[in-house]
Short mmCIF file of C-alpha atoms in Angstrom, two decimals:
data_model
loop_
_atom_site.label_atom_id
_atom_site.label_comp_id
_atom_site.label_asym_id
_atom_site.label_seq_id
_atom_site.Cartn_x
_atom_site.Cartn_y
_atom_site.Cartn_z
CA ASP A 273 36.75 91.96 120.44
CA ALA A 274 34.35 94.77 119.69
CA GLY A 275 34.87 97.98 121.57
CA VAL A 276 32.21 100.42 122.64
CA THR A 277 29.93 101.27 119.74
CA GLN A 278 27.69 104.29 119.34
CA SER A 279 25.01 105.20 116.85
CA PRO A 280 24.44 107.27 114.91
CA THR A 281 27.85 108.75 114.07
CA HIS A 282 26.44 112.11 113.08
CA LEU A 283 23.06 113.72 113.55
CA ILE A 284 21.51 117.02 112.56
CA LYS A 285 18.40 118.18 114.40
CA THR A 286 16.33 121.34 114.61
CA ARG A 287 15.72 123.33 117.78
CA GLY A 288 12.85 121.93 119.80
CA GLN A 289 13.19 118.41 118.45
CA HIS A 290 14.02 115.29 120.41
CA VAL A 291 17.02 113.01 119.91
CA THR A 292 17.97 109.49 121.02
CA LEU A 293 21.58 108.37 121.05
CA ARG A 294 22.55 104.73 121.50
CA CYS A 295 25.52 102.95 123.04
CA SER A 296 26.59 99.31 123.21
CA PRO A 297 29.22 98.56 125.87
CA ILE A 298 32.07 96.12 125.68
CA SER A 299 30.83 92.59 126.29
CA GLY A 300 30.83 91.86 130.02
CA HIS A 301 30.82 95.50 131.07
CA LYS A 302 27.92 96.40 133.32
CA SER A 303 28.37 100.14 133.68
CA VAL A 304 27.79 102.83 131.07
CA SER A 305 28.54 106.53 131.40
CA TRP A 306 27.61 109.43 129.12
CA TYR A 307 29.66 112.57 128.55
CA GLN A 308 29.18 115.74 126.52
CA GLN A 309 32.20 117.35 124.90
CA VAL A 310 32.14 120.81 123.37
CA LEU A 311 35.07 122.28 121.49
CA GLY A 312 37.87 123.51 123.71
CA GLN A 313 36.64 121.72 126.81
CA GLY A 314 37.09 118.28 128.31
CA PRO A 315 34.18 115.84 128.36
CA GLN A 316 31.51 116.76 130.92
CA PHE A 317 29.78 113.99 132.86
CA ILE A 318 26.06 113.54 132.20
CA PHE A 319 25.00 110.14 133.61
CA GLN A 320 26.30 106.86 134.91
CA TYR A 321 24.24 103.67 134.90
CA TYR A 322 25.12 100.39 136.56
CA GLU A 323 22.98 97.26 136.46
CA LYS A 324 20.15 99.32 134.92
CA GLU A 325 20.10 101.78 137.80
CA GLU A 326 21.14 105.43 137.63
CA ARG A 327 24.22 105.82 139.83
CA GLY A 328 24.96 109.45 139.19
CA ARG A 329 23.88 112.51 137.29
CA GLY A 330 25.89 115.55 136.28
CA ASN A 331 24.80 119.17 136.17
CA PHE A 332 22.47 118.88 133.19
CA PRO A 333 18.81 119.94 132.88
CA ASP A 334 15.90 117.52 133.08
CA ARG A 335 15.68 117.60 129.30
CA PHE A 336 18.46 115.02 129.44
CA SER A 337 17.49 111.49 130.41
CA ALA A 338 18.94 108.05 129.94
CA ARG A 339 18.31 104.42 130.59
CA GLN A 340 20.13 101.11 130.54
CA PHE A 341 18.64 97.92 129.18
CA PRO A 342 18.95 94.32 130.45
CA ASN A 343 21.70 93.68 127.89
CA TYR A 344 23.57 96.70 129.38
CA SER A 345 23.21 98.84 126.27
CA SER A 346 22.09 102.38 126.91
CA GLU A 347 20.18 105.28 125.40
CA LEU A 348 20.62 108.98 126.01
CA ASN A 349 17.57 111.12 125.27
CA VAL A 350 17.51 114.87 124.92
CA ASN A 351 14.19 116.73 124.61
CA ALA A 352 13.47 120.24 123.39
CA LEU A 353 16.86 120.62 121.76
CA LEU A 354 18.70 123.92 122.08
CA LEU A 355 21.51 125.26 119.92
CA GLY A 356 23.80 124.82 122.93
CA ASP A 357 23.22 121.07 122.88
CA SER A 358 25.40 120.83 119.79
CA ALA A 359 28.34 118.73 120.90
CA LEU A 360 30.09 115.39 120.71
CA TYR A 361 28.35 112.87 122.95
CA LEU A 362 30.60 110.14 124.25
CA CYS A 363 29.64 106.86 125.83
CA ALA A 364 32.03 104.91 128.02
CA SER A 365 31.72 101.46 129.52
CA SER A 366 33.48 99.89 132.48
CA LEU A 367 33.43 96.46 134.03
CA LEU A 368 31.91 97.76 137.26
CA ALA A 369 30.92 101.17 138.61
CA GLY A 370 33.40 103.19 140.65
CA PRO A 371 36.11 105.82 140.18
CA SER A 372 39.01 103.36 140.00
CA TYR A 373 37.67 101.32 137.09
CA GLU A 374 39.02 102.07 133.65
CA GLN A 375 36.41 103.54 131.33
CA TYR A 376 36.54 102.61 127.65
CA PHE A 377 35.15 105.20 125.28
CA GLY A 378 33.26 104.87 122.04
CA PRO A 379 33.85 107.10 119.01
CA GLY A 380 31.01 109.43 119.93
CA THR A 381 27.94 110.86 118.22
CA ARG A 382 28.33 114.33 116.75
CA LEU A 383 25.03 116.22 117.29
CA THR A 384 24.40 119.46 115.45
CA VAL A 385 21.33 121.49 116.38
CA THR A 386 20.25 124.15 113.87
CA ILE B 35 32.23 119.16 139.76
CA LEU B 36 35.97 119.15 140.43
CA ASN B 37 38.14 122.01 139.19
CA VAL B 38 40.78 120.29 137.06
CA GLU B 39 43.50 122.31 135.38
CA GLN B 40 45.93 121.11 132.76
CA SER B 41 48.94 123.07 131.60
CA PRO B 42 50.11 124.02 129.17
CA GLN B 43 47.05 124.09 126.91
CA SER B 44 49.23 123.12 123.97
CA LEU B 45 52.84 122.48 123.15
CA HIS B 46 55.00 121.75 120.14
CA VAL B 47 57.84 119.27 120.43
CA GLN B 48 60.61 118.36 118.04
CA GLU B 49 60.76 114.68 117.15
CA GLY B 50 63.12 112.92 119.53
CA ASP B 51 62.75 115.46 122.31
CA SER B 52 61.15 114.65 125.65
CA THR B 53 58.37 116.65 127.23
CA ASN B 54 56.06 116.73 130.22
CA PHE B 55 52.89 118.48 131.31
CA THR B 56 50.77 118.87 134.40
CA CYS B 57 47.34 118.03 135.75
CA SER B 58 46.19 119.80 138.93
CA PHE B 59 43.13 118.72 140.91
CA PRO B 60 41.62 119.15 144.38
CA SER B 61 43.43 116.81 146.76
CA SER B 62 40.44 116.27 149.04
CA ASN B 63 38.07 113.38 148.41
CA PHE B 64 40.51 111.75 145.99
CA TYR B 65 39.92 108.24 144.68
CA ALA B 66 41.78 107.82 141.40
CA LEU B 67 43.40 109.78 138.58
CA HIS B 68 42.88 108.74 134.96
CA TRP B 69 45.00 109.76 131.95
CA TYR B 70 43.68 109.47 128.40
CA ARG B 71 45.17 110.06 124.97
CA TRP B 72 42.75 111.38 122.35
CA GLU B 73 43.79 111.43 118.73
CA THR B 74 41.74 113.28 116.17
CA ALA B 75 38.79 111.27 114.81
CA LYS B 76 39.40 108.47 117.29
CA SER B 77 38.03 107.42 120.68
CA PRO B 78 39.81 108.56 123.84
CA GLU B 79 42.29 105.83 124.77
CA ALA B 80 42.95 105.00 128.41
CA LEU B 81 46.61 105.32 129.37
CA PHE B 82 46.75 104.99 133.15
CA VAL B 83 44.60 104.74 136.25
CA MET B 84 46.51 105.81 139.35
CA THR B 85 45.29 105.56 142.91
CA LEU B 86 48.18 105.74 145.35
CA ASN B 87 50.23 108.74 146.42
CA GLY B 88 53.67 108.46 144.85
CA ASP B 89 52.39 106.03 142.25
CA GLU B 90 54.30 105.84 138.99
CA LYS B 91 53.02 104.17 135.83
CA LYS B 92 54.75 103.50 132.53
CA LYS B 93 53.55 102.46 129.10
CA GLY B 94 56.25 102.39 126.47
CA ARG B 95 57.74 105.88 126.24
CA ILE B 96 54.95 107.45 128.28
CA SER B 97 55.01 107.59 132.06
CA ALA B 98 53.06 109.37 134.79
CA THR B 99 53.51 110.26 138.44
CA LEU B 100 50.93 111.12 141.06
CA ASN B 101 50.98 113.31 144.17
CA THR B 102 47.62 113.03 145.91
CA LYS B 103 48.59 115.16 148.90
CA GLU B 104 49.28 118.26 146.83
CA GLY B 105 46.88 117.36 144.02
CA TYR B 106 48.93 117.04 140.87
CA SER B 107 50.10 114.53 138.29
CA TYR B 108 52.77 114.77 135.62
CA LEU B 109 52.74 112.98 132.30
CA TYR B 110 56.08 112.45 130.56
CA ILE B 111 56.77 111.54 126.96
CA LYS B 112 60.31 110.39 126.27
CA GLY B 113 61.76 110.67 122.78
CA SER B 114 58.58 112.09 121.20
CA GLN B 115 57.44 110.61 117.90
CA PRO B 116 54.88 111.99 115.41
CA GLU B 117 52.41 109.33 116.53
CA ASP B 118 52.43 110.89 120.00
CA SER B 119 50.59 113.90 118.57
CA ALA B 120 47.27 113.96 120.42
CA THR B 121 45.35 115.67 123.19
CA TYR B 122 46.16 114.25 126.60
CA LEU B 123 43.34 114.44 129.14
CA CYS B 124 43.47 113.87 132.86
CA ALA B 125 40.40 113.07 134.93
CA PRO B 126 40.17 112.63 138.68
CA GLY B 127 37.57 110.03 139.58
CA SER B 128 35.25 110.58 142.53
CA ASP B 129 32.11 108.68 143.48
CA TYR B 130 30.61 107.74 140.15
CA LYS B 131 32.14 110.12 137.65
CA LEU B 132 35.31 111.34 135.97
CA SER B 133 35.92 115.11 135.90
CA PHE B 134 38.02 115.93 132.86
CA GLY B 135 40.43 118.76 132.36
CA ALA B 136 40.48 120.59 129.02
CA GLY B 137 43.59 118.69 127.98
CA THR B 138 47.09 119.38 126.72
CA THR B 139 47.42 119.16 122.95
CA VAL B 140 50.83 117.87 121.90
CA THR B 141 52.11 118.34 118.35
CA VAL B 142 55.31 116.52 117.46
CA ARG B 143 57.21 118.04 114.54
CA ALA B 144 59.30 115.74 112.38
#
């Protein structure tokens, strides 16, 4: 069975540009969450989507947006990139939404902003 | 955002030795506590989801306990092996999100 997949694996962008990161959840999972991880810190919550609706948003600026498609895959968009957006972006899927459901993580997309 | 603390930040263990480390979190508004193992260049791997005070979980040589009233969880590794080398993350779950600690990085020396 395929796990959570993310694309691309690595990405280099210039300040001010826009980026789209993609995530495919485990088959049958209806919830997708996005996290940002910078070196030395744990992953920080960005968004959770369930059944195509935003269920929660972390403390990130409006430059960050996301959506979930009818097939439950998801995109994370970041506009007007800043150097500080350089990080590993992780996607996680779970069967349903809620704090007690196990979240399964993908390998992440490494974003470098120059 | 919950204030989650993990200690120590890192530790070195001799192969065959046992070890443990701590996750502290606010005890109010608690729903669940997740433990993950994250090896370099791999995805974080779910170890346990714990919800009840006094709960104990075990997976092979790794086990965890939970105290929701005082807001802490211990993770134990018995008879450490080189393949146990990883960063171990804890994350209390509340509402719709997990709030991760910075992790404890375990290095097992052969």
